[in-house]
Amino acid sequence: DEARRLARVRHHNILTVYGADQHGGRVGMWTEYVRGKPLEGYISEHGALSACEAAVIGLDLCRALAAVHAAGLVHRDVKTTNVMREEGGRIVLMDFGSVAEAPERGLSAWNAGMHGTPISMCPEQLKGKVGGPATDTYSLGVLLYRLVTKRYPIEASTLEELEEKHRRGAQTP
């Protein structure tokens, strides 16, 4: 399913899927090979990015997400570990395992519940509501914040603590 959803989107900043198959009871897909590091690994190794460098990455991801949304999909798990920085500098959005049809394209039981990584989710997603393109935009904001600070706007060690901090508006400017 992930391969089929990802194959619907063709964009320079989105991982290209070449195919999927089942062999010996296991399902797999083959994609382009991206030689580089996830953004999380990059900031761990090099430190926080400048606002200018983060903005350039943000523009690439905005273009990628625009292509995802134009295909009627919502990524639902935009975070620094799901974005690669290729050795030549290209930014590549990956991991479409949590992708869902955008609400205006129709809902299904698959869309219900929480999908993604809580620390990067908007409050509505934490409540299990189906997200639309705005939820990806929120997660992109969290990703950009992380790139320039190496922190999250709201940090918590449990889901309950995270939800409570969202309720109180306890984000760090």
Short mmCIF file of N, CA and C in Angstrom, two decimals:
data_model
loop_
_atom_site.label_atom_id
_atom_site.label_comp_id
_atom_site.label_asym_id
_atom_site.label_seq_id
_atom_site.Cartn_x
_atom_site.Cartn_y
_atom_site.Cartn_z
N ASP A 1 0.83 -1.20 0.00
CA ASP A 1 0.00 0.00 0.00
C ASP A 1 0.87 1.26 0.00
N GLU A 2 1.94 1.25 0.82
CA GLU A 2 2.83 2.41 0.87
C GLU A 2 3.41 2.69 -0.52
N ALA A 3 3.85 1.64 -1.20
CA ALA A 3 4.44 1.81 -2.53
C ALA A 3 3.42 2.37 -3.51
N ARG A 4 2.20 1.88 -3.46
CA ARG A 4 1.16 2.38 -4.37
C ARG A 4 0.87 3.86 -4.12
N ARG A 5 0.78 4.22 -2.83
CA ARG A 5 0.51 5.62 -2.51
C ARG A 5 1.67 6.51 -2.96
N LEU A 6 2.89 6.08 -2.66
CA LEU A 6 4.07 6.87 -3.02
C LEU A 6 4.24 6.97 -4.53
N ALA A 7 3.88 5.92 -5.25
CA ALA A 7 4.02 5.92 -6.72
C ALA A 7 3.08 6.93 -7.37
N ARG A 8 2.05 7.37 -6.66
CA ARG A 8 1.13 8.37 -7.19
C ARG A 8 1.75 9.75 -7.26
N VAL A 9 2.88 9.94 -6.58
CA VAL A 9 3.48 11.26 -6.48
C VAL A 9 4.86 11.24 -7.12
N ARG A 10 5.08 12.11 -8.07
CA ARG A 10 6.39 12.26 -8.72
C ARG A 10 6.87 13.68 -8.46
N HIS A 11 7.99 13.79 -7.77
CA HIS A 11 8.55 15.10 -7.47
C HIS A 11 10.02 14.95 -7.14
N HIS A 12 10.81 15.93 -7.50
CA HIS A 12 12.26 15.93 -7.26
C HIS A 12 12.62 15.72 -5.79
N ASN A 13 11.76 16.20 -4.88
CA ASN A 13 12.05 16.11 -3.44
C ASN A 13 11.29 15.00 -2.74
N ILE A 14 10.81 14.03 -3.52
CA ILE A 14 10.11 12.87 -2.94
C ILE A 14 10.78 11.61 -3.44
N LEU A 15 10.99 10.67 -2.54
CA LEU A 15 11.61 9.40 -2.87
C LEU A 15 10.86 8.73 -4.03
N THR A 16 11.60 8.28 -5.03
CA THR A 16 10.99 7.61 -6.17
C THR A 16 10.87 6.11 -5.89
N VAL A 17 9.67 5.58 -6.11
CA VAL A 17 9.42 4.15 -5.97
C VAL A 17 9.42 3.54 -7.36
N TYR A 18 10.17 2.45 -7.50
CA TYR A 18 10.24 1.77 -8.79
C TYR A 18 9.31 0.55 -8.85
N GLY A 19 8.98 -0.02 -7.71
CA GLY A 19 8.08 -1.16 -7.74
C GLY A 19 7.92 -1.78 -6.36
N ALA A 20 7.02 -2.73 -6.28
CA ALA A 20 6.77 -3.48 -5.05
C ALA A 20 6.38 -4.90 -5.45
N ASP A 21 6.69 -5.84 -4.56
CA ASP A 21 6.38 -7.23 -4.87
C ASP A 21 6.32 -8.02 -3.57
N GLN A 22 5.81 -9.22 -3.68
CA GLN A 22 5.74 -10.14 -2.56
C GLN A 22 6.58 -11.36 -2.92
N HIS A 23 7.41 -11.78 -1.98
CA HIS A 23 8.27 -12.94 -2.20
C HIS A 23 8.41 -13.69 -0.88
N GLY A 24 8.10 -14.97 -0.92
CA GLY A 24 8.22 -15.78 0.28
C GLY A 24 7.37 -15.29 1.44
N GLY A 25 6.21 -14.73 1.13
CA GLY A 25 5.31 -14.24 2.17
C GLY A 25 5.68 -12.86 2.71
N ARG A 26 6.72 -12.27 2.19
CA ARG A 26 7.15 -10.94 2.64
C ARG A 26 6.95 -9.94 1.51
N VAL A 27 6.54 -8.74 1.89
CA VAL A 27 6.29 -7.68 0.91
C VAL A 27 7.42 -6.67 1.01
N GLY A 28 7.87 -6.21 -0.12
CA GLY A 28 8.91 -5.20 -0.14
C GLY A 28 8.75 -4.29 -1.33
N MET A 29 9.50 -3.19 -1.29
CA MET A 29 9.47 -2.28 -2.43
C MET A 29 10.89 -1.85 -2.73
N TRP A 30 11.12 -1.48 -3.99
CA TRP A 30 12.43 -0.98 -4.33
C TRP A 30 12.27 0.47 -4.77
N THR A 31 13.24 1.27 -4.29
CA THR A 31 13.20 2.71 -4.50
C THR A 31 14.56 3.19 -4.99
N GLU A 32 14.62 4.45 -5.33
CA GLU A 32 15.93 5.03 -5.63
C GLU A 32 16.80 4.95 -4.37
N TYR A 33 18.10 4.91 -4.56
CA TYR A 33 19.03 4.92 -3.44
C TYR A 33 19.45 6.36 -3.20
N VAL A 34 19.23 6.85 -2.01
CA VAL A 34 19.59 8.22 -1.66
C VAL A 34 20.84 8.15 -0.78
N ARG A 35 21.94 8.60 -1.31
CA ARG A 35 23.20 8.59 -0.57
C ARG A 35 23.27 9.89 0.24
N GLY A 36 23.14 9.78 1.54
CA GLY A 36 23.15 10.95 2.40
C GLY A 36 22.77 10.58 3.81
N LYS A 37 22.22 11.53 4.54
CA LYS A 37 21.83 11.33 5.94
C LYS A 37 20.43 11.90 6.17
N PRO A 38 19.72 11.29 7.10
CA PRO A 38 18.47 11.93 7.53
C PRO A 38 18.82 13.28 8.18
N LEU A 39 17.92 14.23 8.11
CA LEU A 39 18.17 15.54 8.72
C LEU A 39 18.50 15.41 10.20
N GLU A 40 17.89 14.46 10.87
CA GLU A 40 18.18 14.27 12.31
C GLU A 40 19.65 13.93 12.51
N GLY A 41 20.17 13.02 11.70
CA GLY A 41 21.59 12.66 11.79
C GLY A 41 22.49 13.82 11.42
N TYR A 42 22.05 14.62 10.46
CA TYR A 42 22.84 15.76 10.02
C TYR A 42 22.99 16.78 11.15
N ILE A 43 21.89 17.12 11.84
CA ILE A 43 22.00 18.11 12.92
C ILE A 43 22.70 17.52 14.14
N SER A 44 22.59 16.22 14.33
CA SER A 44 23.33 15.59 15.42
C SER A 44 24.83 15.70 15.20
N GLU A 45 25.23 15.58 13.94
CA GLU A 45 26.65 15.62 13.58
C GLU A 45 27.19 17.04 13.44
N HIS A 46 26.39 17.94 12.85
CA HIS A 46 26.87 19.28 12.52
C HIS A 46 26.30 20.39 13.39
N GLY A 47 25.34 20.10 14.22
CA GLY A 47 24.71 21.14 15.04
C GLY A 47 23.52 21.76 14.34
N ALA A 48 22.89 22.69 15.05
CA ALA A 48 21.72 23.37 14.52
C ALA A 48 22.07 24.11 13.23
N LEU A 49 21.10 24.24 12.35
CA LEU A 49 21.29 24.94 11.08
C LEU A 49 20.99 26.42 11.24
N SER A 50 21.51 27.21 10.33
CA SER A 50 21.16 28.63 10.29
C SER A 50 19.72 28.76 9.83
N ALA A 51 19.11 29.89 10.14
CA ALA A 51 17.74 30.13 9.69
C ALA A 51 17.66 30.10 8.17
N CYS A 52 18.68 30.61 7.51
CA CYS A 52 18.70 30.63 6.04
C CYS A 52 18.73 29.22 5.47
N GLU A 53 19.60 28.37 6.02
CA GLU A 53 19.70 26.99 5.54
C GLU A 53 18.41 26.22 5.82
N ALA A 54 17.81 26.44 6.99
CA ALA A 54 16.54 25.79 7.31
C ALA A 54 15.43 26.26 6.37
N ALA A 55 15.45 27.55 6.01
CA ALA A 55 14.44 28.09 5.09
C ALA A 55 14.53 27.43 3.72
N VAL A 56 15.75 27.21 3.23
CA VAL A 56 15.92 26.56 1.94
C VAL A 56 15.36 25.13 1.99
N ILE A 57 15.65 24.41 3.08
CA ILE A 57 15.11 23.07 3.27
C ILE A 57 13.59 23.14 3.35
N GLY A 58 13.09 24.13 4.08
CA GLY A 58 11.64 24.30 4.22
C GLY A 58 10.95 24.52 2.88
N LEU A 59 11.56 25.30 2.00
CA LEU A 59 10.98 25.53 0.67
C LEU A 59 10.91 24.22 -0.13
N ASP A 60 11.99 23.43 -0.08
CA ASP A 60 11.98 22.13 -0.77
C ASP A 60 10.87 21.24 -0.22
N LEU A 61 10.72 21.23 1.10
CA LEU A 61 9.69 20.38 1.70
C LEU A 61 8.28 20.92 1.43
N CYS A 62 8.13 22.23 1.34
CA CYS A 62 6.83 22.80 0.96
C CYS A 62 6.44 22.34 -0.44
N ARG A 63 7.42 22.34 -1.35
CA ARG A 63 7.14 21.87 -2.72
C ARG A 63 6.78 20.39 -2.72
N ALA A 64 7.52 19.60 -1.95
CA ALA A 64 7.23 18.16 -1.87
C ALA A 64 5.84 17.93 -1.30
N LEU A 65 5.51 18.62 -0.21
CA LEU A 65 4.19 18.44 0.40
C LEU A 65 3.08 18.94 -0.51
N ALA A 66 3.33 19.99 -1.28
CA ALA A 66 2.33 20.46 -2.25
C ALA A 66 2.03 19.36 -3.26
N ALA A 67 3.06 18.62 -3.70
CA ALA A 67 2.85 17.51 -4.64
C ALA A 67 2.08 16.38 -3.97
N VAL A 68 2.39 16.09 -2.72
CA VAL A 68 1.68 15.05 -1.96
C VAL A 68 0.21 15.44 -1.84
N HIS A 69 -0.05 16.67 -1.45
CA HIS A 69 -1.43 17.13 -1.26
C HIS A 69 -2.18 17.20 -2.59
N ALA A 70 -1.49 17.58 -3.67
CA ALA A 70 -2.13 17.62 -4.99
C ALA A 70 -2.55 16.22 -5.45
N ALA A 71 -1.86 15.19 -4.94
CA ALA A 71 -2.22 13.81 -5.27
C ALA A 71 -3.34 13.30 -4.36
N GLY A 72 -3.87 14.17 -3.51
CA GLY A 72 -4.97 13.79 -2.63
C GLY A 72 -4.52 13.02 -1.40
N LEU A 73 -3.25 13.20 -1.00
CA LEU A 73 -2.70 12.47 0.14
C LEU A 73 -2.25 13.43 1.23
N VAL A 74 -2.13 12.88 2.44
CA VAL A 74 -1.56 13.60 3.57
C VAL A 74 -0.46 12.69 4.11
N HIS A 75 0.74 13.23 4.30
CA HIS A 75 1.89 12.42 4.73
C HIS A 75 1.71 11.92 6.17
N ARG A 76 1.36 12.78 7.10
CA ARG A 76 1.08 12.52 8.51
C ARG A 76 2.29 12.14 9.35
N ASP A 77 3.51 12.17 8.83
CA ASP A 77 4.66 11.85 9.67
C ASP A 77 5.90 12.62 9.19
N VAL A 78 5.73 13.92 8.99
CA VAL A 78 6.84 14.78 8.56
C VAL A 78 7.71 15.03 9.79
N LYS A 79 8.96 14.58 9.73
CA LYS A 79 9.90 14.76 10.84
C LYS A 79 11.32 14.61 10.31
N THR A 80 12.28 14.99 11.12
CA THR A 80 13.68 15.01 10.67
C THR A 80 14.22 13.64 10.32
N THR A 81 13.69 12.58 10.85
CA THR A 81 14.18 11.24 10.49
C THR A 81 13.55 10.72 9.20
N ASN A 82 12.52 11.40 8.70
CA ASN A 82 11.86 10.99 7.45
C ASN A 82 12.24 11.88 6.28
N VAL A 83 13.26 12.70 6.46
CA VAL A 83 13.74 13.56 5.39
C VAL A 83 15.25 13.35 5.26
N MET A 84 15.69 13.01 4.05
CA MET A 84 17.11 12.80 3.80
C MET A 84 17.72 14.04 3.16
N ARG A 85 18.97 14.28 3.52
CA ARG A 85 19.77 15.30 2.84
C ARG A 85 20.80 14.55 2.02
N GLU A 86 20.60 14.54 0.71
CA GLU A 86 21.50 13.81 -0.18
C GLU A 86 22.86 14.51 -0.20
N GLU A 87 23.90 13.77 -0.53
CA GLU A 87 25.26 14.33 -0.54
C GLU A 87 25.37 15.58 -1.40
N GLY A 88 24.64 15.68 -2.47
CA GLY A 88 24.66 16.86 -3.32
C GLY A 88 23.80 17.99 -2.81
N GLY A 89 23.08 17.78 -1.71
CA GLY A 89 22.25 18.82 -1.11
C GLY A 89 20.76 18.67 -1.34
N ARG A 90 20.35 17.77 -2.24
CA ARG A 90 18.91 17.58 -2.50
C ARG A 90 18.24 17.09 -1.22
N ILE A 91 17.06 17.60 -0.94
CA ILE A 91 16.25 17.21 0.21
C ILE A 91 15.19 16.24 -0.30
N VAL A 92 15.04 15.09 0.38
CA VAL A 92 14.14 14.04 -0.09
C VAL A 92 13.20 13.61 1.04
N LEU A 93 11.90 13.82 0.83
CA LEU A 93 10.88 13.36 1.76
C LEU A 93 10.66 11.88 1.54
N MET A 94 10.68 11.11 2.64
CA MET A 94 10.56 9.66 2.56
C MET A 94 9.51 9.15 3.55
N ASP A 95 9.44 7.85 3.69
CA ASP A 95 8.59 7.13 4.64
C ASP A 95 7.13 7.54 4.54
N PHE A 96 6.45 6.91 3.60
CA PHE A 96 5.04 7.18 3.39
C PHE A 96 4.15 6.11 4.03
N GLY A 97 4.65 5.47 5.07
CA GLY A 97 3.90 4.41 5.75
C GLY A 97 2.67 4.90 6.49
N SER A 98 2.63 6.19 6.84
CA SER A 98 1.49 6.75 7.55
C SER A 98 0.57 7.56 6.66
N VAL A 99 0.85 7.59 5.37
CA VAL A 99 0.08 8.40 4.43
C VAL A 99 -1.38 7.95 4.40
N ALA A 100 -2.25 8.94 4.25
CA ALA A 100 -3.68 8.66 4.13
C ALA A 100 -4.27 9.52 3.04
N GLU A 101 -5.43 9.14 2.59
CA GLU A 101 -6.18 9.98 1.66
C GLU A 101 -6.55 11.25 2.40
N ALA A 102 -6.44 12.37 1.71
CA ALA A 102 -6.86 13.64 2.30
C ALA A 102 -8.36 13.58 2.57
N PRO A 103 -8.83 14.20 3.65
CA PRO A 103 -10.26 14.10 4.02
C PRO A 103 -11.22 14.41 2.89
N GLU A 104 -10.91 15.40 2.05
CA GLU A 104 -11.84 15.75 0.98
C GLU A 104 -11.93 14.67 -0.09
N ARG A 105 -11.00 13.71 -0.07
CA ARG A 105 -11.02 12.62 -1.05
C ARG A 105 -11.75 11.39 -0.51
N GLY A 106 -12.24 11.48 0.71
CA GLY A 106 -12.98 10.36 1.28
C GLY A 106 -12.23 9.76 2.45
N LEU A 107 -12.98 9.35 3.45
CA LEU A 107 -12.40 8.79 4.67
C LEU A 107 -12.65 7.29 4.71
N SER A 108 -11.79 6.62 5.43
CA SER A 108 -12.00 5.19 5.64
C SER A 108 -11.56 4.87 7.06
N ALA A 109 -11.83 3.66 7.51
CA ALA A 109 -11.42 3.24 8.84
C ALA A 109 -9.90 3.31 8.98
N TRP A 110 -9.19 3.13 7.88
CA TRP A 110 -7.73 3.18 7.92
C TRP A 110 -7.25 4.53 8.40
N ASN A 111 -8.01 5.59 8.12
CA ASN A 111 -7.62 6.94 8.50
C ASN A 111 -7.79 7.20 9.99
N ALA A 112 -8.63 6.45 10.65
CA ALA A 112 -8.93 6.72 12.04
C ALA A 112 -7.75 6.39 12.94
N GLY A 113 -7.73 7.05 14.09
CA GLY A 113 -6.68 6.78 15.08
C GLY A 113 -5.43 7.60 14.83
N MET A 114 -4.45 7.39 15.69
CA MET A 114 -3.22 8.15 15.64
C MET A 114 -2.20 7.46 14.75
N HIS A 115 -1.68 8.20 13.78
CA HIS A 115 -0.61 7.71 12.90
C HIS A 115 0.46 8.77 12.86
N GLY A 116 1.70 8.36 13.03
CA GLY A 116 2.80 9.31 12.98
C GLY A 116 3.57 9.32 14.29
N THR A 117 4.29 10.39 14.52
CA THR A 117 5.16 10.53 15.68
C THR A 117 4.61 11.66 16.55
N PRO A 118 4.14 11.34 17.76
CA PRO A 118 3.45 12.34 18.59
C PRO A 118 4.18 13.66 18.79
N ILE A 119 5.48 13.67 18.99
CA ILE A 119 6.21 14.92 19.27
C ILE A 119 6.14 15.90 18.10
N SER A 120 5.86 15.40 16.90
CA SER A 120 5.77 16.25 15.71
C SER A 120 4.34 16.52 15.27
N MET A 121 3.38 16.01 16.01
CA MET A 121 1.97 16.11 15.60
C MET A 121 1.29 17.36 16.13
N CYS A 122 0.29 17.81 15.37
CA CYS A 122 -0.55 18.90 15.85
C CYS A 122 -1.51 18.33 16.90
N PRO A 123 -2.06 19.19 17.75
CA PRO A 123 -2.95 18.72 18.82
C PRO A 123 -4.13 17.89 18.31
N GLU A 124 -4.67 18.23 17.14
CA GLU A 124 -5.81 17.48 16.61
C GLU A 124 -5.44 16.03 16.30
N GLN A 125 -4.24 15.82 15.76
CA GLN A 125 -3.79 14.46 15.47
C GLN A 125 -3.62 13.67 16.76
N LEU A 126 -3.13 14.33 17.81
CA LEU A 126 -2.95 13.64 19.09
C LEU A 126 -4.28 13.13 19.63
N LYS A 127 -5.36 13.79 19.25
CA LYS A 127 -6.70 13.37 19.67
C LYS A 127 -7.29 12.31 18.76
N GLY A 128 -6.50 11.87 17.75
CA GLY A 128 -6.95 10.81 16.86
C GLY A 128 -7.80 11.28 15.71
N LYS A 129 -7.86 12.59 15.48
CA LYS A 129 -8.65 13.11 14.37
C LYS A 129 -7.87 12.96 13.08
N VAL A 130 -8.61 12.78 11.99
CA VAL A 130 -8.00 12.65 10.68
C VAL A 130 -7.42 14.01 10.28
N GLY A 131 -6.20 13.98 9.84
CA GLY A 131 -5.54 15.23 9.47
C GLY A 131 -5.66 15.52 7.99
N GLY A 132 -5.57 16.78 7.67
CA GLY A 132 -5.52 17.21 6.29
C GLY A 132 -4.17 17.84 6.01
N PRO A 133 -4.04 18.55 4.91
CA PRO A 133 -2.77 19.20 4.58
C PRO A 133 -2.25 20.10 5.71
N ALA A 134 -3.14 20.72 6.46
CA ALA A 134 -2.69 21.61 7.56
C ALA A 134 -1.90 20.84 8.62
N THR A 135 -2.20 19.56 8.82
CA THR A 135 -1.43 18.78 9.81
C THR A 135 0.00 18.58 9.34
N ASP A 136 0.19 18.41 8.03
CA ASP A 136 1.56 18.30 7.50
C ASP A 136 2.29 19.64 7.65
N THR A 137 1.57 20.74 7.44
CA THR A 137 2.18 22.06 7.59
C THR A 137 2.63 22.28 9.02
N TYR A 138 1.82 21.87 9.98
CA TYR A 138 2.19 21.98 11.40
C TYR A 138 3.46 21.17 11.66
N SER A 139 3.49 19.94 11.19
CA SER A 139 4.67 19.08 11.40
C SER A 139 5.90 19.65 10.72
N LEU A 140 5.73 20.28 9.57
CA LEU A 140 6.85 20.94 8.91
C LEU A 140 7.39 22.07 9.79
N GLY A 141 6.50 22.80 10.43
CA GLY A 141 6.93 23.85 11.36
C GLY A 141 7.74 23.28 12.52
N VAL A 142 7.30 22.15 13.04
CA VAL A 142 8.05 21.48 14.12
C VAL A 142 9.42 21.06 13.60
N LEU A 143 9.47 20.51 12.40
CA LEU A 143 10.75 20.09 11.80
C LEU A 143 11.69 21.29 11.66
N LEU A 144 11.21 22.40 11.17
CA LEU A 144 12.04 23.59 11.00
C LEU A 144 12.54 24.11 12.34
N TYR A 145 11.68 24.11 13.33
CA TYR A 145 12.06 24.51 14.69
C TYR A 145 13.20 23.63 15.18
N ARG A 146 13.06 22.33 14.97
CA ARG A 146 14.10 21.37 15.40
C ARG A 146 15.41 21.63 14.67
N LEU A 147 15.35 21.95 13.38
CA LEU A 147 16.57 22.19 12.62
C LEU A 147 17.37 23.38 13.16
N VAL A 148 16.69 24.43 13.62
CA VAL A 148 17.41 25.62 14.06
C VAL A 148 17.69 25.65 15.56
N THR A 149 17.04 24.77 16.34
CA THR A 149 17.24 24.77 17.80
C THR A 149 17.75 23.45 18.36
N LYS A 150 17.61 22.36 17.58
CA LYS A 150 17.87 21.00 18.04
C LYS A 150 16.95 20.60 19.20
N ARG A 151 15.82 21.27 19.30
CA ARG A 151 14.80 20.98 20.31
C ARG A 151 13.44 20.89 19.61
N TYR A 152 12.42 20.56 20.38
CA TYR A 152 11.05 20.58 19.88
C TYR A 152 10.32 21.73 20.55
N PRO A 153 9.31 22.31 19.89
CA PRO A 153 8.59 23.43 20.50
C PRO A 153 7.89 23.03 21.80
N ILE A 154 7.46 21.78 21.86
CA ILE A 154 6.89 21.23 23.10
C ILE A 154 7.61 19.90 23.33
N GLU A 155 8.30 19.81 24.46
CA GLU A 155 9.03 18.59 24.77
C GLU A 155 8.32 17.88 25.93
N ALA A 156 8.22 16.57 25.81
CA ALA A 156 7.55 15.77 26.82
C ALA A 156 8.09 14.36 26.75
N SER A 157 8.02 13.65 27.87
CA SER A 157 8.52 12.27 27.89
C SER A 157 7.40 11.24 27.78
N THR A 158 6.15 11.67 27.91
CA THR A 158 5.02 10.75 27.74
C THR A 158 3.96 11.42 26.86
N LEU A 159 3.10 10.61 26.29
CA LEU A 159 2.01 11.12 25.47
C LEU A 159 1.08 12.00 26.30
N GLU A 160 0.81 11.57 27.53
CA GLU A 160 -0.08 12.34 28.41
C GLU A 160 0.52 13.71 28.71
N GLU A 161 1.83 13.77 28.98
CA GLU A 161 2.49 15.04 29.25
C GLU A 161 2.44 15.94 28.01
N LEU A 162 2.64 15.36 26.84
CA LEU A 162 2.60 16.12 25.59
C LEU A 162 1.20 16.71 25.38
N GLU A 163 0.17 15.89 25.57
CA GLU A 163 -1.20 16.37 25.40
C GLU A 163 -1.51 17.49 26.39
N GLU A 164 -1.08 17.34 27.63
CA GLU A 164 -1.31 18.37 28.65
C GLU A 164 -0.61 19.67 28.29
N LYS A 165 0.62 19.59 27.81
CA LYS A 165 1.36 20.80 27.43
C LYS A 165 0.69 21.48 26.24
N HIS A 166 0.16 20.70 25.31
CA HIS A 166 -0.60 21.30 24.20
C HIS A 166 -1.83 22.01 24.74
N ARG A 167 -2.54 21.39 25.67
CA ARG A 167 -3.75 22.01 26.24
C ARG A 167 -3.41 23.34 26.89
N ARG A 168 -2.27 23.41 27.59
CA ARG A 168 -1.86 24.63 28.30
C ARG A 168 -1.15 25.64 27.40
N GLY A 169 -0.83 25.24 26.17
CA GLY A 169 -0.09 26.12 25.29
C GLY A 169 1.33 26.34 25.77
N ALA A 170 1.95 25.28 26.28
CA ALA A 170 3.26 25.37 26.92
C ALA A 170 4.43 25.17 25.95
N GLN A 171 4.33 25.76 24.77
CA GLN A 171 5.44 25.64 23.81
C GLN A 171 6.53 26.66 24.15
N THR A 172 7.75 26.34 23.72
CA THR A 172 8.89 27.23 23.91
C THR A 172 9.04 28.10 22.66
N PRO A 173 9.01 29.42 22.83
CA PRO A 173 9.16 30.29 21.64
C PRO A 173 10.53 30.11 21.00
#
